[in-house]
Amino acid sequence: MARASGVSRGTVSRALNGDPYVSTAARAAVQRAVVETGYVVNRNARSLVTQRTGTVVMVLCEPQEKLFEDPSFNLLMRVATRRLATKDVALVMMVAGDDGDRERVVRYLRGGHADGVLLLSTHAGDPLVGALESLALPAVACGAVLGREGVIPYAAADDREGARQMTRYLVEQGRRKIATITGPLDTPGGLNRLEGFCDVLGRKATKKLIAQGDYTRHGGYAAMLELLKRAPDLDGVFVGSDLMAAGALAALREQGRRVPEDVAVGGFDDSAVAASTHPLLTTVRQPLERVAQETVRMLLELIDGGERPESVVLPTELVIRESA
Amino acid sequence: MARASGVSRGTVSRALNGDPYVSTAARAAVQRAVVETGYVVNRNARSLVTQRTGTVVMVLCEPQEKLFEDPSFNLLMRVATRRLATKDVALVMMVAGDDGDRERVVRYLRGGHADGVLLLSTHAGDPLVGALESLALPAVACGAVLGREGVIPYAAADDREGARQMTRYLVEQGRRKIATITGPLDTPGGLNRLEGFCDVLGRKATKKLIAQGDYTRHGGYAAMLELLKRAPDLDGVFVGSDLMAAGALAALREQGRRVPEDVAVGGFDDSAVAASTHPLLTTVRQPLERVAQETVRMLLELIDGGERPESVVLPTELVIRESA
DNA sequence: TTGAAAGCGCTAACAA
DNA sequence: TTGTTAGCGCTTTCAA
């Protein structure tokens, strides 16, 4: 390569990496040689010396079944991929659903294959988080890591306030008996949205009116049936995710309840499913694009040796459609 | 590291890589030093000399939205991850949904980050395939790559015969007017299942009775509505995937058709959704675990410098539940 | 602005 | 069975 362009290895390297101290002539010669020989840098060799791999791993801390069903992950991943690409870093995905997976991910990371980690959907007490901390690898989470909020910086929607917005809205619509279907309570979305619900309803948020789902469509369906059994006279329900809300709508239809006439249904996320349910789902919009953008920014800062960045919490927005 | 264990670098390397020519004493010394120093090999350095990275990329050739909704991908990925792990190779995932994505994947691959590629859900004429071929990187596909069957080895279910099984079954059940919802016709599953359907029905498979879906739940829903409009008297439908069948069931219910009394519904895949529909879905079981196993085996052979392995086509099985 | 040279951490061929 | 040595392909001082 140095020979092909008639300059030294050092100059080639400088030209390729945009070093300003390269003459126009040399730069042109290198450019030409690259085209002629179809040259591609060997990233391993580069990594060996720079200690950088140019790749970031997005780790999905969730049994795969659930994960993939949720359109939010798509969006998060797509946006992150794009943002990282502008800095010329690749995003790869790994799933850490069980112990075996987790060990593999840690091995991969310890092998020095990545410069940083983007954590998705961590549950409280996930052992992967501890492993990551001891690796001292830059890591940022989408959504708080319960219990490690001070350690792992994150970007997240304001789940609690979002839940309040929706619950308040249901109350304002004159609903008297409002239930909720939560996500898993060891996730920030599960926990904080329930808290927001309780903030508004106070003592009216009885245990009977709270059912736990698992962020899947089927989980929402099952939880809705359960709620109808426990409180047949409920007239409103705040569901902790759009996908679960879609399941809840199916259950309500099956049980002959009209939405929103008999029961008002509010979702959370404003994901693609919200726009394809019957009736269209009234929901809380999460600024997922911005969550992804911010996480990527923070991770890149961390990788560049910056201080631990401040976590950011982004505002949500009520989106009123037909179901409430 | 060599110093810590009191032997030479060469011996350390041999001990770590399981070379038989290492004395028990030396091996023990190295082992101890590894524990004491918390040593981890630098994979970049190793890759630089071995020309192996120990990672394989699973490339999803599909706009992400569709992809992730389908439980089949989960299974494929989970099985592949596990099989590869036994050979100590990591599986990472990348999505190639649009041109930008594709370019990124190719760059990553050209960067020498992976030893091989597992292709998922390629569409006919996907430019990525050509790029991959010119990279001369080992590649194997789950499901045939339409148009490159002779070039990219694959493992797949016998889609055509599976479709025949289901269609024959519907006929045997006395259904007289059977329609079908296909997958995209530039995918092997879309095309071959339609062909199997036509094999059995012959001239009765008129254009009016064929609607195209896109492997999503919503696509199945929309296609079913369309079919009901075009042929209100249909009494059976073979749907090219379970997820689309779930959508079709919703459409039928909405239109007041009973399943299976008025309309018999057959799916394809036997994925998790088939067991959670109402009524439970009669479907065609695809041996996806074996597909994943075989693809991994073939890819590993290829990576080890073996000849281009024979593609394998695996038999399907009719699973009778409630919907037909 | 450039070339020369010194490694990055590892494996593999060779000699002992 | 082991130590020695020569790179793998690249970046990055250091001098020039």
Short mmCIF file of N, CA and C in Angstrom, two decimals, chain B residues 69 180-184 211-228 237-253 255 265:
data_model
loop_
_atom_site.label_atom_id
_atom_site.label_comp_id
_atom_site.label_asym_id
_atom_site.label_seq_id
_atom_site.Cartn_x
_atom_site.Cartn_y
_atom_site.Cartn_z
N GLU B 69 -41.27 -8.63 14.90
CA GLU B 69 -42.58 -9.05 15.36
C GLU B 69 -42.70 -10.56 15.29
N THR B 180 -55.97 -18.15 0.05
CA THR B 180 -54.67 -18.15 0.73
C THR B 180 -54.16 -16.72 0.92
N ILE B 181 -53.46 -16.54 2.00
CA ILE B 181 -52.76 -15.28 2.23
C ILE B 181 -51.28 -15.63 2.19
N THR B 182 -50.56 -15.04 1.27
CA THR B 182 -49.16 -15.40 1.09
C THR B 182 -48.24 -14.42 1.80
N GLY B 183 -46.99 -14.82 1.95
CA GLY B 183 -45.97 -13.87 2.38
C GLY B 183 -45.50 -13.12 1.15
N PRO B 184 -44.55 -12.22 1.30
CA PRO B 184 -44.02 -11.48 0.15
C PRO B 184 -43.50 -12.48 -0.89
N ALA B 211 -54.31 -13.54 -1.77
CA ALA B 211 -53.99 -12.19 -1.32
C ALA B 211 -52.58 -12.21 -0.75
N GLN B 212 -51.89 -11.11 -0.93
CA GLN B 212 -50.51 -11.09 -0.45
C GLN B 212 -50.40 -10.34 0.86
N GLY B 213 -49.72 -10.95 1.82
CA GLY B 213 -49.47 -10.29 3.10
C GLY B 213 -47.99 -9.98 3.20
N ASP B 214 -47.56 -9.56 4.36
CA ASP B 214 -46.16 -9.18 4.51
C ASP B 214 -45.55 -9.79 5.77
N TYR B 215 -46.15 -10.88 6.22
CA TYR B 215 -45.67 -11.59 7.42
C TYR B 215 -45.98 -10.86 8.72
N THR B 216 -46.71 -9.76 8.67
CA THR B 216 -47.08 -9.11 9.94
C THR B 216 -48.51 -9.46 10.29
N ARG B 217 -48.81 -9.30 11.54
CA ARG B 217 -50.16 -9.54 12.03
C ARG B 217 -51.15 -8.62 11.29
N HIS B 218 -50.76 -7.37 11.18
CA HIS B 218 -51.67 -6.43 10.55
C HIS B 218 -51.85 -6.74 9.07
N GLY B 219 -50.77 -7.17 8.44
CA GLY B 219 -50.87 -7.54 7.03
C GLY B 219 -51.87 -8.68 6.84
N GLY B 220 -51.86 -9.64 7.76
CA GLY B 220 -52.79 -10.76 7.68
C GLY B 220 -54.22 -10.29 7.86
N TYR B 221 -54.37 -9.35 8.76
CA TYR B 221 -55.70 -8.79 9.04
C TYR B 221 -56.25 -8.11 7.78
N ALA B 222 -55.43 -7.27 7.20
CA ALA B 222 -55.86 -6.53 6.01
C ALA B 222 -56.15 -7.48 4.84
N ALA B 223 -55.28 -8.46 4.66
CA ALA B 223 -55.46 -9.39 3.54
C ALA B 223 -56.75 -10.19 3.72
N MET B 224 -57.06 -10.54 4.95
CA MET B 224 -58.28 -11.32 5.20
C MET B 224 -59.51 -10.49 4.86
N LEU B 225 -59.52 -9.24 5.25
CA LEU B 225 -60.65 -8.37 4.92
C LEU B 225 -60.83 -8.30 3.41
N GLU B 226 -59.72 -8.15 2.73
CA GLU B 226 -59.74 -8.06 1.27
C GLU B 226 -60.34 -9.33 0.66
N LEU B 227 -59.89 -10.48 1.17
CA LEU B 227 -60.40 -11.75 0.64
C LEU B 227 -61.90 -11.89 0.87
N LEU B 228 -62.35 -11.48 2.05
CA LEU B 228 -63.77 -11.59 2.36
C LEU B 228 -64.59 -10.71 1.43
N VAL B 237 -59.12 -20.91 4.55
CA VAL B 237 -58.02 -20.06 4.13
C VAL B 237 -56.72 -20.60 4.71
N PHE B 238 -55.74 -20.70 3.82
CA PHE B 238 -54.41 -21.13 4.23
C PHE B 238 -53.55 -19.87 4.32
N VAL B 239 -53.08 -19.58 5.53
CA VAL B 239 -52.31 -18.36 5.74
C VAL B 239 -50.83 -18.71 5.85
N GLY B 240 -50.01 -17.97 5.14
CA GLY B 240 -48.60 -18.29 5.01
C GLY B 240 -47.73 -18.09 6.24
N SER B 241 -48.31 -17.61 7.34
CA SER B 241 -47.54 -17.56 8.58
C SER B 241 -48.51 -17.45 9.75
N ASP B 242 -48.09 -17.92 10.90
CA ASP B 242 -48.97 -17.91 12.08
C ASP B 242 -49.34 -16.49 12.49
N LEU B 243 -48.37 -15.61 12.38
CA LEU B 243 -48.62 -14.24 12.80
C LEU B 243 -49.69 -13.60 11.92
N MET B 244 -49.58 -13.81 10.63
CA MET B 244 -50.60 -13.30 9.72
C MET B 244 -51.93 -14.01 10.01
N ALA B 245 -51.86 -15.28 10.36
CA ALA B 245 -53.09 -16.02 10.66
C ALA B 245 -53.79 -15.42 11.88
N ALA B 246 -52.99 -14.97 12.85
CA ALA B 246 -53.58 -14.33 14.03
C ALA B 246 -54.34 -13.08 13.60
N GLY B 247 -53.75 -12.34 12.67
CA GLY B 247 -54.43 -11.16 12.15
C GLY B 247 -55.70 -11.56 11.39
N ALA B 248 -55.60 -12.63 10.63
CA ALA B 248 -56.76 -13.09 9.85
C ALA B 248 -57.90 -13.50 10.79
N LEU B 249 -57.55 -14.18 11.87
CA LEU B 249 -58.58 -14.59 12.83
C LEU B 249 -59.31 -13.37 13.38
N ALA B 250 -58.55 -12.33 13.68
CA ALA B 250 -59.17 -11.11 14.20
C ALA B 250 -60.14 -10.53 13.17
N ALA B 251 -59.72 -10.53 11.93
CA ALA B 251 -60.58 -9.99 10.86
C ALA B 251 -61.86 -10.82 10.74
N LEU B 252 -61.71 -12.13 10.77
CA LEU B 252 -62.87 -13.01 10.64
C LEU B 252 -63.84 -12.78 11.79
N ARG B 253 -63.29 -12.65 12.98
CA ARG B 253 -64.15 -12.45 14.14
C ARG B 253 -64.92 -11.14 13.98
N GLN B 255 -65.77 -9.71 11.35
CA GLN B 255 -66.79 -9.80 10.29
C GLN B 255 -67.86 -10.83 10.64
N VAL B 265 -59.23 -22.09 9.22
CA VAL B 265 -58.00 -21.31 9.05
C VAL B 265 -56.78 -22.18 9.36
#
